[in-house]
mmCIF file of C-alpha atoms and ligand atoms in Angstrom:
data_model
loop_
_atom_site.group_PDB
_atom_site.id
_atom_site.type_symbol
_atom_site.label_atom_id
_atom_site.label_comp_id
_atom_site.label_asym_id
_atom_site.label_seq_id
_atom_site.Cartn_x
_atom_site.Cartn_y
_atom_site.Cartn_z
ATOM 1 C CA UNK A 424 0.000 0.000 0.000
ATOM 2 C CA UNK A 425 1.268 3.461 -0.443
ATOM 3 C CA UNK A 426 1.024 5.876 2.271
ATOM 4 C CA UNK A 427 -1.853 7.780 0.955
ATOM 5 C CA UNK A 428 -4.045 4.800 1.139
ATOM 6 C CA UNK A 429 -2.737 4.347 4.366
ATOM 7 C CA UNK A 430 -3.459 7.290 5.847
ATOM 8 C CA UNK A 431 -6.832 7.333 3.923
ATOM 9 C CA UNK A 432 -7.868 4.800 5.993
ATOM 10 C CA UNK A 433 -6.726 6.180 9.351
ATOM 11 C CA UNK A 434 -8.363 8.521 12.159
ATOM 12 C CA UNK A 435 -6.402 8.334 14.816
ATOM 13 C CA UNK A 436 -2.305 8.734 14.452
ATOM 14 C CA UNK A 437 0.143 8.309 16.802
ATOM 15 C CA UNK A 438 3.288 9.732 16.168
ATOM 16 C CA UNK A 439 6.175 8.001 18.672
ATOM 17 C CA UNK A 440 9.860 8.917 18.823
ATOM 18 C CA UNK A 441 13.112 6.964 21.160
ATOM 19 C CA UNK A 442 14.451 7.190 24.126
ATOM 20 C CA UNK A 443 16.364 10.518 25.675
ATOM 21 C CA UNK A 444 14.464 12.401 22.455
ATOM 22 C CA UNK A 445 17.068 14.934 20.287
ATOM 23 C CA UNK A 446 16.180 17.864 18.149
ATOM 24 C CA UNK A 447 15.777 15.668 15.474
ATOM 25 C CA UNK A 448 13.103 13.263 17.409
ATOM 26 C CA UNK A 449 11.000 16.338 18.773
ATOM 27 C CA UNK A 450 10.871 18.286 15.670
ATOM 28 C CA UNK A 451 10.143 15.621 13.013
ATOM 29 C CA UNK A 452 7.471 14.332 15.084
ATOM 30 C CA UNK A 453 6.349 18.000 16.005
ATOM 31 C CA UNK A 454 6.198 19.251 12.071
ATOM 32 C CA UNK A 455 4.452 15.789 11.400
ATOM 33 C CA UNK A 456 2.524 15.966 13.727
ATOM 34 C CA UNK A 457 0.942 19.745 12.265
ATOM 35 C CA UNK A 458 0.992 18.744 9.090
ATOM 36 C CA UNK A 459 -1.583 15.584 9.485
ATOM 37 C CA UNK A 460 -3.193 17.757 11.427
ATOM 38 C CA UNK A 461 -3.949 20.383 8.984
ATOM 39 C CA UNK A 462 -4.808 17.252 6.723
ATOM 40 C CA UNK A 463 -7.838 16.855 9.597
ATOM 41 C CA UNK A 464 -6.334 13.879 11.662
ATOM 42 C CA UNK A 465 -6.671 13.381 15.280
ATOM 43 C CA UNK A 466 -2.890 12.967 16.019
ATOM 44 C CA UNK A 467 -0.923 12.408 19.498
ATOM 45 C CA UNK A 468 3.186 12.564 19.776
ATOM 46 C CA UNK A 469 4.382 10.138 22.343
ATOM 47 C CA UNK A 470 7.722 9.914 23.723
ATOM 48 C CA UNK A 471 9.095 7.388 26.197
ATOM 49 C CA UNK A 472 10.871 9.832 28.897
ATOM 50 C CA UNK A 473 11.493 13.801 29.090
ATOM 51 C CA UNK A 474 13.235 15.722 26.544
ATOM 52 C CA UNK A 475 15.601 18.288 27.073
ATOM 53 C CA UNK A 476 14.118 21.823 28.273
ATOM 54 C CA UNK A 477 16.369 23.342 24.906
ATOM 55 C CA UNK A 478 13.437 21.997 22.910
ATOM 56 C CA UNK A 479 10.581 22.947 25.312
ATOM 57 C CA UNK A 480 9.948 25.970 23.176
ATOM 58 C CA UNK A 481 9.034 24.076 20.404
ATOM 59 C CA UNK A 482 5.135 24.997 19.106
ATOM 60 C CA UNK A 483 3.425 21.692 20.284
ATOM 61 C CA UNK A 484 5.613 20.865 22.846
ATOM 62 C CA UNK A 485 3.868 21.196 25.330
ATOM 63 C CA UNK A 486 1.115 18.468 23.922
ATOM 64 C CA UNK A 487 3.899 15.862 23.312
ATOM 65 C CA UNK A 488 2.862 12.938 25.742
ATOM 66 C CA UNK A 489 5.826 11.383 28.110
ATOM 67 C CA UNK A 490 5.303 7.575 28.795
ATOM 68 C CA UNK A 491 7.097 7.758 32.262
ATOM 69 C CA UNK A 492 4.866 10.618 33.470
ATOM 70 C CA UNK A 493 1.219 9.358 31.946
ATOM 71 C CA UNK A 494 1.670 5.609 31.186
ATOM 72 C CA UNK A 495 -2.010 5.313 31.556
ATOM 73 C CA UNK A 496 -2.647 8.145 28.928
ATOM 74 C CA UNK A 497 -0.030 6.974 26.822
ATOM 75 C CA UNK A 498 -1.783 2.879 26.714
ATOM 76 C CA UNK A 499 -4.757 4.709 26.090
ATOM 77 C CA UNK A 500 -3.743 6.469 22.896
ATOM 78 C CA UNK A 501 -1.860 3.814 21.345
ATOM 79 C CA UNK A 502 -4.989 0.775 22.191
ATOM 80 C CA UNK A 503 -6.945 3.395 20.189
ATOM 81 C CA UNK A 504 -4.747 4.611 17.184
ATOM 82 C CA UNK A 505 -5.051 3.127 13.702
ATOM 83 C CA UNK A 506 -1.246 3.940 12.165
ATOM 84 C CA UNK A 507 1.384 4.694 14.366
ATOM 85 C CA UNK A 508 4.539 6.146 13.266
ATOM 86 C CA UNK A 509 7.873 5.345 14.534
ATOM 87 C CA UNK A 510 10.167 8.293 13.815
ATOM 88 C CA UNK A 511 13.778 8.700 14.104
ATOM 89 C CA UNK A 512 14.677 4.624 15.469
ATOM 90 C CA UNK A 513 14.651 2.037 13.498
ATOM 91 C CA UNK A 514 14.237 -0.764 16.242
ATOM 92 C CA UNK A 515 11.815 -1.099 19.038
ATOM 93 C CA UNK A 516 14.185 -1.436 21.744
ATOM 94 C CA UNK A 517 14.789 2.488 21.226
ATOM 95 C CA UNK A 518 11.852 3.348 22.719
ATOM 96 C CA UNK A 519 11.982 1.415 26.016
ATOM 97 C CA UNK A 520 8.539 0.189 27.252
ATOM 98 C CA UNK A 521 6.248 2.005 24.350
ATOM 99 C CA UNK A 522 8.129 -0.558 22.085
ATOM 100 C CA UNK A 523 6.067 -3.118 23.660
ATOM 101 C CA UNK A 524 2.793 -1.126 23.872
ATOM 102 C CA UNK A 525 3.458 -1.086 19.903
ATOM 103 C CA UNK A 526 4.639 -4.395 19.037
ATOM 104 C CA UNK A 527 0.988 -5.472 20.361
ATOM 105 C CA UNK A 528 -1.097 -3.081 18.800
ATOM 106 C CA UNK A 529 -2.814 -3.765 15.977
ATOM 107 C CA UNK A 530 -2.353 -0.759 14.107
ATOM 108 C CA UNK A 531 -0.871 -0.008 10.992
ATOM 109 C CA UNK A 532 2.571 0.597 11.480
ATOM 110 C CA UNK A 533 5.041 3.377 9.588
ATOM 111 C CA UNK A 534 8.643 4.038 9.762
ATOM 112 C CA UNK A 535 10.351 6.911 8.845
ATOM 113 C CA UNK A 536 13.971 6.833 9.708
ATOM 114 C CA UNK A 537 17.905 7.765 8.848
ATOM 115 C CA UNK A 538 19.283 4.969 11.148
ATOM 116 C CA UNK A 539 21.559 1.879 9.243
ATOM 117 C CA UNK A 540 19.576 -1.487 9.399
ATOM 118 C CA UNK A 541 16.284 -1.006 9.889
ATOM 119 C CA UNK A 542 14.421 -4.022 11.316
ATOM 120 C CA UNK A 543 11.433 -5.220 10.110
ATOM 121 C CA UNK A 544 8.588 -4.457 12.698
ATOM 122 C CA UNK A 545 6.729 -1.606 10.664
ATOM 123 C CA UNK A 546 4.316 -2.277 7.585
ATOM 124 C CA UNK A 547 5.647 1.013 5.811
ATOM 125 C CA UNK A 548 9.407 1.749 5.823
ATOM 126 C CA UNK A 549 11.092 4.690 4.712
ATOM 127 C CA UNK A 550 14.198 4.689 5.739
ATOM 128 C CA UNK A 551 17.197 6.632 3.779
ATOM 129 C CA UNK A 552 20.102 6.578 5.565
ATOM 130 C CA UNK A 553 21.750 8.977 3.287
ATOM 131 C CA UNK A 554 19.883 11.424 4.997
ATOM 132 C CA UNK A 555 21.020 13.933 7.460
ATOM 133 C CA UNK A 556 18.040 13.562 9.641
ATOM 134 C CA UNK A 557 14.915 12.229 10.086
ATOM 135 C CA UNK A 558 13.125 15.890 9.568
ATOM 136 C CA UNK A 559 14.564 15.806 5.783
ATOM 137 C CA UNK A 560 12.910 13.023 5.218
ATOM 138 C CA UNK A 561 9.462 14.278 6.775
ATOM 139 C CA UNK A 562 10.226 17.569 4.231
ATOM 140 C CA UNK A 563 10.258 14.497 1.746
ATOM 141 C CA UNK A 564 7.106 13.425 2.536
ATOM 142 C CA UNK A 565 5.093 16.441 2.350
ATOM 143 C CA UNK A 566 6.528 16.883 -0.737
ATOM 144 C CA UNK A 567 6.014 13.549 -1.995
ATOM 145 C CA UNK A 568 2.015 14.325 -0.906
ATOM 146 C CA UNK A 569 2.093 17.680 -2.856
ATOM 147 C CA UNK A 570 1.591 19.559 -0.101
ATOM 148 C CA UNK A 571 4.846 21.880 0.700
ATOM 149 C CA UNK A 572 2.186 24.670 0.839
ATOM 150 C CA UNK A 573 0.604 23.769 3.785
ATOM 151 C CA UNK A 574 4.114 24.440 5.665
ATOM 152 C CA UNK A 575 3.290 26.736 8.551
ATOM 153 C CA UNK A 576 5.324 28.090 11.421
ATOM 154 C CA UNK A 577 4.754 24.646 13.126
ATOM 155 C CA UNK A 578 5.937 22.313 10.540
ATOM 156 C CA UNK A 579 8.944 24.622 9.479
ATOM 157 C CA UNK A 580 10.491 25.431 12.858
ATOM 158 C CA UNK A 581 10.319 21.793 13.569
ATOM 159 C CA UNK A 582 12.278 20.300 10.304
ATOM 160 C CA UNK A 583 14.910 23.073 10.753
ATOM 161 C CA UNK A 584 15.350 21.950 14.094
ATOM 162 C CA UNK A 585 15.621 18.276 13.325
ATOM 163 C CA UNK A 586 17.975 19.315 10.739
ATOM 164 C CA UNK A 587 19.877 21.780 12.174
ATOM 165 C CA UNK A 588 20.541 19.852 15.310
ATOM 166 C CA UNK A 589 21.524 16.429 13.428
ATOM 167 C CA UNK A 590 24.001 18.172 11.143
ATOM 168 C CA UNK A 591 26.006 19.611 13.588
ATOM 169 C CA UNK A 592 24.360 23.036 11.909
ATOM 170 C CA UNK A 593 24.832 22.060 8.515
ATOM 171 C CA UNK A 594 28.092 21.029 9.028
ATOM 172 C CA UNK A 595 28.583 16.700 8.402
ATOM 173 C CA UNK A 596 29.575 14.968 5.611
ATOM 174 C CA UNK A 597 25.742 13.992 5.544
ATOM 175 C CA UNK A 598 24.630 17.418 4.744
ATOM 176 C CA UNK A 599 23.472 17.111 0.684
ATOM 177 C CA UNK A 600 22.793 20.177 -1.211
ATOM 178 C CA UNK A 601 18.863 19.284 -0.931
ATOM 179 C CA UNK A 602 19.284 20.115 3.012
ATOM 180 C CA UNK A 603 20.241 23.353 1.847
ATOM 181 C CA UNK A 604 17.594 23.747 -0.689
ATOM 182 C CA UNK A 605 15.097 22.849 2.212
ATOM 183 C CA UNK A 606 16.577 25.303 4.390
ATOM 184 C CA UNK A 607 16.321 27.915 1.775
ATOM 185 C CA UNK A 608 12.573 26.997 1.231
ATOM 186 C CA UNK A 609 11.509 26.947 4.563
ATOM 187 C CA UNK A 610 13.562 30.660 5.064
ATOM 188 C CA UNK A 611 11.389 31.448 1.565
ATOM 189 C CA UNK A 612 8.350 30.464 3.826
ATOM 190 C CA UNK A 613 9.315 33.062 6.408
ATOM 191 C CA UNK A 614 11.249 30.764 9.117
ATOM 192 C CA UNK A 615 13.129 32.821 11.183
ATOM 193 C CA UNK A 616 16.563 30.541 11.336
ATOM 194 C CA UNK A 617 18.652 32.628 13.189
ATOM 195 C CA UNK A 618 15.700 32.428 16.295
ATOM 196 C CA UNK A 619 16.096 28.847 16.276
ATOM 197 C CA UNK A 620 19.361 28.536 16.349
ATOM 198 C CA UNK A 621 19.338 30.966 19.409
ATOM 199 C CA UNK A 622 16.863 29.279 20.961
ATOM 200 C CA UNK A 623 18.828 25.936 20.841
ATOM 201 C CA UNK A 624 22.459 26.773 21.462
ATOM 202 C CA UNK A 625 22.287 30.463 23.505
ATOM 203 C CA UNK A 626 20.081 28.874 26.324
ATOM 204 C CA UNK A 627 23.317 27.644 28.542
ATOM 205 C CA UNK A 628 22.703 27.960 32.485
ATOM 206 C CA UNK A 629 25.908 28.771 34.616
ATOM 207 C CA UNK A 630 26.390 25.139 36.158
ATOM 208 C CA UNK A 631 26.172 23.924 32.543
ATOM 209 C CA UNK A 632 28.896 26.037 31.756
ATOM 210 C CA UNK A 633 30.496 25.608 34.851
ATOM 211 C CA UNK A 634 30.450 21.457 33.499
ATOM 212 C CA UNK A 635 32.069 22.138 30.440
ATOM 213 C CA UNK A 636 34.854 23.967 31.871
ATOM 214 C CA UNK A 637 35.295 20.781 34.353
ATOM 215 C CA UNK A 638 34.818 18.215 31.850
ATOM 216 C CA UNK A 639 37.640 20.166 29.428
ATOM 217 C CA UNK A 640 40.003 20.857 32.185
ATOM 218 C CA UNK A 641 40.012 17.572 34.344
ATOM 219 C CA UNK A 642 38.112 14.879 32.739
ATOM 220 C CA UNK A 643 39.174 15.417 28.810
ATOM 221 C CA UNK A 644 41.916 12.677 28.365
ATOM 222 C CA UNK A 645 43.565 11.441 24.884
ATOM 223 C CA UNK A 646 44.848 7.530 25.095
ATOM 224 C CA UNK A 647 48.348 6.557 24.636
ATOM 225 C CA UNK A 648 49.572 5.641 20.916
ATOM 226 C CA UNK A 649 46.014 6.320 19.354
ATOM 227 C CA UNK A 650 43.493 9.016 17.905
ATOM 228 C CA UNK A 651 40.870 8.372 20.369
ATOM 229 C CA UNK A 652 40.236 10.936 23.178
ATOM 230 C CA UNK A 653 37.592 10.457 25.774
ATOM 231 C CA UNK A 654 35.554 12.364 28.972
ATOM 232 C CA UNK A 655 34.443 10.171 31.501
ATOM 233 C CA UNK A 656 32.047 11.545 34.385
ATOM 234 C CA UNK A 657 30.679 9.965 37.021
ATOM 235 C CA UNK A 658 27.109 9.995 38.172
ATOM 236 C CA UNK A 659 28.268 11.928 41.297
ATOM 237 C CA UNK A 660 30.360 14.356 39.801
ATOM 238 C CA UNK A 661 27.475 14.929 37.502
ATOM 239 C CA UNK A 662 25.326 15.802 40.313
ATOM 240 C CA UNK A 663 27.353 18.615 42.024
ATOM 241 C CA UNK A 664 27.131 20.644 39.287
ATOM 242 C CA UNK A 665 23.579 20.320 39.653
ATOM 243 C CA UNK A 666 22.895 17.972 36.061
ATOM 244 C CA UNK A 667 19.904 18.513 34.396
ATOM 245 C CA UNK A 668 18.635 16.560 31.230
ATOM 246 C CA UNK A 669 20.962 17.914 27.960
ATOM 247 C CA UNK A 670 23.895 19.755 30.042
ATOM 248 C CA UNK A 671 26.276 17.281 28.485
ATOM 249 C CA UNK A 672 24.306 17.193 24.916
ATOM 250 C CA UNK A 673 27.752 18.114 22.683
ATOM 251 C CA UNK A 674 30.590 17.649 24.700
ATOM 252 C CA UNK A 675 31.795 14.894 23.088
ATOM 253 C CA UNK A 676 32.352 16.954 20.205
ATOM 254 C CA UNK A 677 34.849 19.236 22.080
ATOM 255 C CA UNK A 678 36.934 15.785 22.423
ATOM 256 C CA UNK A 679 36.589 14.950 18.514
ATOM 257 C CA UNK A 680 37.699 18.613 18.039
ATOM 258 C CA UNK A 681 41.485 18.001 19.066
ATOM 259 C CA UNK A 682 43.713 18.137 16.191
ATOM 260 C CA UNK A 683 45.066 14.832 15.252
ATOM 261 C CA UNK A 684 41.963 13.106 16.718
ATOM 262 C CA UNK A 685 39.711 10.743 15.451
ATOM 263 C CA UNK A 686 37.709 8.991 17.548
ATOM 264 C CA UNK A 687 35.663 10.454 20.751
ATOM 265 C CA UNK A 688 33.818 9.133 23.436
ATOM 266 C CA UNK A 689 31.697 10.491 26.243
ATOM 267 C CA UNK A 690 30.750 8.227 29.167
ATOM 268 C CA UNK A 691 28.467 9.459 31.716
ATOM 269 C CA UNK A 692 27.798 8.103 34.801
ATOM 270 C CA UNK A 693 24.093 7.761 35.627
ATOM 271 C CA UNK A 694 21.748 6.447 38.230
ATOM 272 C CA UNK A 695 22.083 2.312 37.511
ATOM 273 C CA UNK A 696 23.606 2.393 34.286
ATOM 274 C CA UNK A 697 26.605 3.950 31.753
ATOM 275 C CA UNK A 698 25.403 5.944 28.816
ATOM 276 C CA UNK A 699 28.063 6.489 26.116
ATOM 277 C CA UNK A 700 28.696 8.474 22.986
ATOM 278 C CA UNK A 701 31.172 8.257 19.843
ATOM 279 C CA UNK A 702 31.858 10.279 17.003
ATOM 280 C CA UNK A 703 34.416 9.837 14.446
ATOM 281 C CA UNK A 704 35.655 11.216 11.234
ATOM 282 C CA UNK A 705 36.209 9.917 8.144
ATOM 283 C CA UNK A 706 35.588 6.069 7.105
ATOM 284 C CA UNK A 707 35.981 5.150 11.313
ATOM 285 C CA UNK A 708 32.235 3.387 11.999
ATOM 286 C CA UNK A 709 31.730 3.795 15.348
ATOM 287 C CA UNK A 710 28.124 2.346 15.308
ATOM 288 C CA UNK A 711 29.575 -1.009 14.157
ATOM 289 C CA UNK A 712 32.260 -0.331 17.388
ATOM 290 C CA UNK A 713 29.241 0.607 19.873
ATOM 291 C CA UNK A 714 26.789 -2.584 18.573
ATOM 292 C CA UNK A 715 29.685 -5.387 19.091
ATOM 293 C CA UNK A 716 30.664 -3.574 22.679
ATOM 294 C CA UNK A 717 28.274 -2.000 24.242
ATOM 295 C CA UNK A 718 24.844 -3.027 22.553
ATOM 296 C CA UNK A 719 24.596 0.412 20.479
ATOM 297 C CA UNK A 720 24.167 1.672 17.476
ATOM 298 C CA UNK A 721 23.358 4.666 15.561
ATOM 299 C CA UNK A 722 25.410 6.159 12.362
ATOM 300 C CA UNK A 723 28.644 5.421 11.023
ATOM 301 C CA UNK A 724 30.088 8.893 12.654
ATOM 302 C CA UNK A 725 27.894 9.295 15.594
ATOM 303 C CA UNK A 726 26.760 6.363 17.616
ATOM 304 C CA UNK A 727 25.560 5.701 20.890
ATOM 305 C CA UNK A 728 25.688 2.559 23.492
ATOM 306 C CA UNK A 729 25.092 1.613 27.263
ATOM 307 C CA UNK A 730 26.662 -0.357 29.801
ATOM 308 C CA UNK A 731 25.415 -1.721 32.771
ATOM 309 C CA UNK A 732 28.961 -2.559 34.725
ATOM 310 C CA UNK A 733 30.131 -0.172 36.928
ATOM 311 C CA UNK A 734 31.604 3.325 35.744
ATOM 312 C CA UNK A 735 35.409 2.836 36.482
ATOM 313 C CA UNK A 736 34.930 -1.140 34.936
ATOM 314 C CA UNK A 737 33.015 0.765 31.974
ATOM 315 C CA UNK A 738 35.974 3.032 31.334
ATOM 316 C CA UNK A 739 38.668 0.438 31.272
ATOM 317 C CA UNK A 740 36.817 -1.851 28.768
ATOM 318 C CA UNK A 741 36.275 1.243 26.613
ATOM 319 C CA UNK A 742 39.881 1.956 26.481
ATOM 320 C CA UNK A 743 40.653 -1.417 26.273
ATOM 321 C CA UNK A 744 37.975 -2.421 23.067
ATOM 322 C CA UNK A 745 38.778 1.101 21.379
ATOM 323 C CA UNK A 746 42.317 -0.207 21.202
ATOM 324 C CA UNK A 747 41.245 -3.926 19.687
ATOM 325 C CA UNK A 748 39.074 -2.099 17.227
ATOM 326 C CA UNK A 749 41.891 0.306 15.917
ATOM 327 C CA UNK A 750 43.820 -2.685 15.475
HETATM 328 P P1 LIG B 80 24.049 10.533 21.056
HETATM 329 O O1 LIG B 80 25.492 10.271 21.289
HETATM 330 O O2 LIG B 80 23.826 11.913 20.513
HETATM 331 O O3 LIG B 80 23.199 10.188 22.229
HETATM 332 O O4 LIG B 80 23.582 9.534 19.915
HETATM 333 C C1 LIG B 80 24.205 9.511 18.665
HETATM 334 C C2 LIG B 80 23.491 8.556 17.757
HETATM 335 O O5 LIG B 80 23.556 7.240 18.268
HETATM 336 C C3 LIG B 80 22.010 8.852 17.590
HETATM 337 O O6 LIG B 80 21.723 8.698 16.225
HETATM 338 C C4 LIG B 80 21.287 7.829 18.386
HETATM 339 O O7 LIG B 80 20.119 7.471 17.761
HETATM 340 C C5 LIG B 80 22.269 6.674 18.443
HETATM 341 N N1 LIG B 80 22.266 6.050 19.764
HETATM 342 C C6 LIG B 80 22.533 6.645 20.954
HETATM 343 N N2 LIG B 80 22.434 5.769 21.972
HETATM 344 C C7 LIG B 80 22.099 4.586 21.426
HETATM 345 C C8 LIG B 80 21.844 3.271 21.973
HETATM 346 O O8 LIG B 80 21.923 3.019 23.182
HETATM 347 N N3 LIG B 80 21.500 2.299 21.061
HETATM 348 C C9 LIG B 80 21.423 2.539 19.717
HETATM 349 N N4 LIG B 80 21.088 1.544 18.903
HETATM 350 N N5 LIG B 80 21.657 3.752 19.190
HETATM 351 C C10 LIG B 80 21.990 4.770 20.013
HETATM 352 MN MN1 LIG B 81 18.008 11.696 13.772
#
């Protein structure tokens, strides 16, 4: 079926997004999310925990539905949707508990996604993982339903964001001239870009800062005899400067930034588990690194992955599987 029939024979959408949501996740669902509504759906955005308060200014935010604050809500609107899209993951396990809540619904399922290997649990797939970010591809899809003129403030904001935010601001290899050419349309539309990139990057606090300057002077550490430099903070040191949800979103880029490196890696410390990230330049896949260590994934220069040893053990088999990989 193509996704016009689809969605001709749906009411009630549910737009869902992973885990520890990013710019990307909020705005593709958020400028989805207007646009089948101006097409006269009922549509709900679900996401399994809190995003980050840099994306709380979002138009729609506010109606996005969080799993771990209104489970019961959350049941309730996916027992009663009839298409579901999954948006920005391209497995269930990225989206913690609503993965299950999906799995056993019965409705139609739709994936639109930029992540390598997509598995198979959706009925509609559109993945292109040539794509910078999932909001291109939702830019795709209005334009693939002749509708680009029903962009409003909404739907615009949101794919810059999703853009801007997975590209580093237009800056990765993965940036194509059509990002550009979306850009430029949605700045033809009357987007205000320079707002949103203010409104994402200009909102530090002081103990954010006050991080950053710890992580750079006392945790930022490059390994002996390779390009790899990592930050490593603990769950407690995390807590005296007073952590709140996205203070460390982009460190690990200060690490890749050293001259000469080319391999990073932030691991953070957290309540009962490790969370890492790894970027890389060049030909370096650091997904394929994260999924045969630490049971990650993501893109070939910007991966993710989670351990559940402790923090010191976590750090030592980093070091010590970065070192194998290089190899
Ligand atoms: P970040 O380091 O910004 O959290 O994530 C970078 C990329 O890796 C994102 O595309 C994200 O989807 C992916 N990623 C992060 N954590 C995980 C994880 O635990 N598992 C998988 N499969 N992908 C992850
Ligand atoms: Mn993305």
């Amino acid at each position: 079926m193509n996704i016009e029939e689809i969605l001709k024979n749906s009411k009630k959408i549910v737009i869902t997004t992973h885990q520890s949501p990013d710019g990307d996740a909020i705005g593709s669902s958020l400028a989805l999310c207007g646009y089948l509504v101006k097409k006269g759906f009922d549509v709900s955005v679900v996401v399994p925990d809190s995003f980050p308060k840099f994306l709380m200014w979002m138009i729609g935010a506010e109606n996005v539905h969080v799993y771990d604050d209104d489970e019961n809500v959350v049941k309730g609107l996916i027992r009663e949707a009839d298409l579901i899209f999954s948006l920005d993951y391209n497995d269930l396990k990225r989206v913690g508990a609503v993965g299950d809540l999906i799995s056993k619904s019965t409705a139609y399922k739709a994936m639109i996604d930029h992540h390598l290997h997509p598995t198979d649990f959706a009925d509609w797939i559109c993945s292109d993982t040539s794509s910078c970010s999932t909001a291109q591809l939702i830019y795709n899809f209005i334009e693939d339903l002749n509708d680009l003129d029903l962009i409003d403030d909404q739907i615009a904001e949101g794919i810059y964001c999703g853009i801007m935010t997975d590209s580093g601001s237009f800056r990765f290899p993965s940036v194509q001239a059509k990002t550009h050419l979306i850009a430029a349309d949605l700045i033809n539309r009357g987007l205000n870009h320079s707002r949103i990139h203010e409104l994402v990057h200009d909102v530090n606090t002081l103990p954010k800062l006050h991080l950053l300057g710890f992580a750079l002077n006392e945790k930022l550490r490059v390994l002996p005899n390779v390009p790899v430099a990592v930050i490593a903070i603990s769950w407690e040191e995390l807590k005296q400067f007073n952590y709140k949800k996205g203070d460390t979103e982009g460190l690990v880029n200060y690490a890749l930034s050293l001259e000469g490196i080319e391999i990073a890696a932030f691991i953070k410390g957290d309540d009962n588990k490790v969370k890492m990230s790894f970027r890389s330049k060049g030909d370096i896949a650091v997904n394929e690194f994260s999924s045969q260590n630490f049971s990650g994934g993501g893109h070939k220069n910007a991966a993710g992955g989670i351990s559940f040893t402790s923090f010191e053990e976590t750090v030592e088999l980093f070091e010590s599987k970065i070192v194998e990989f290089l190899k």
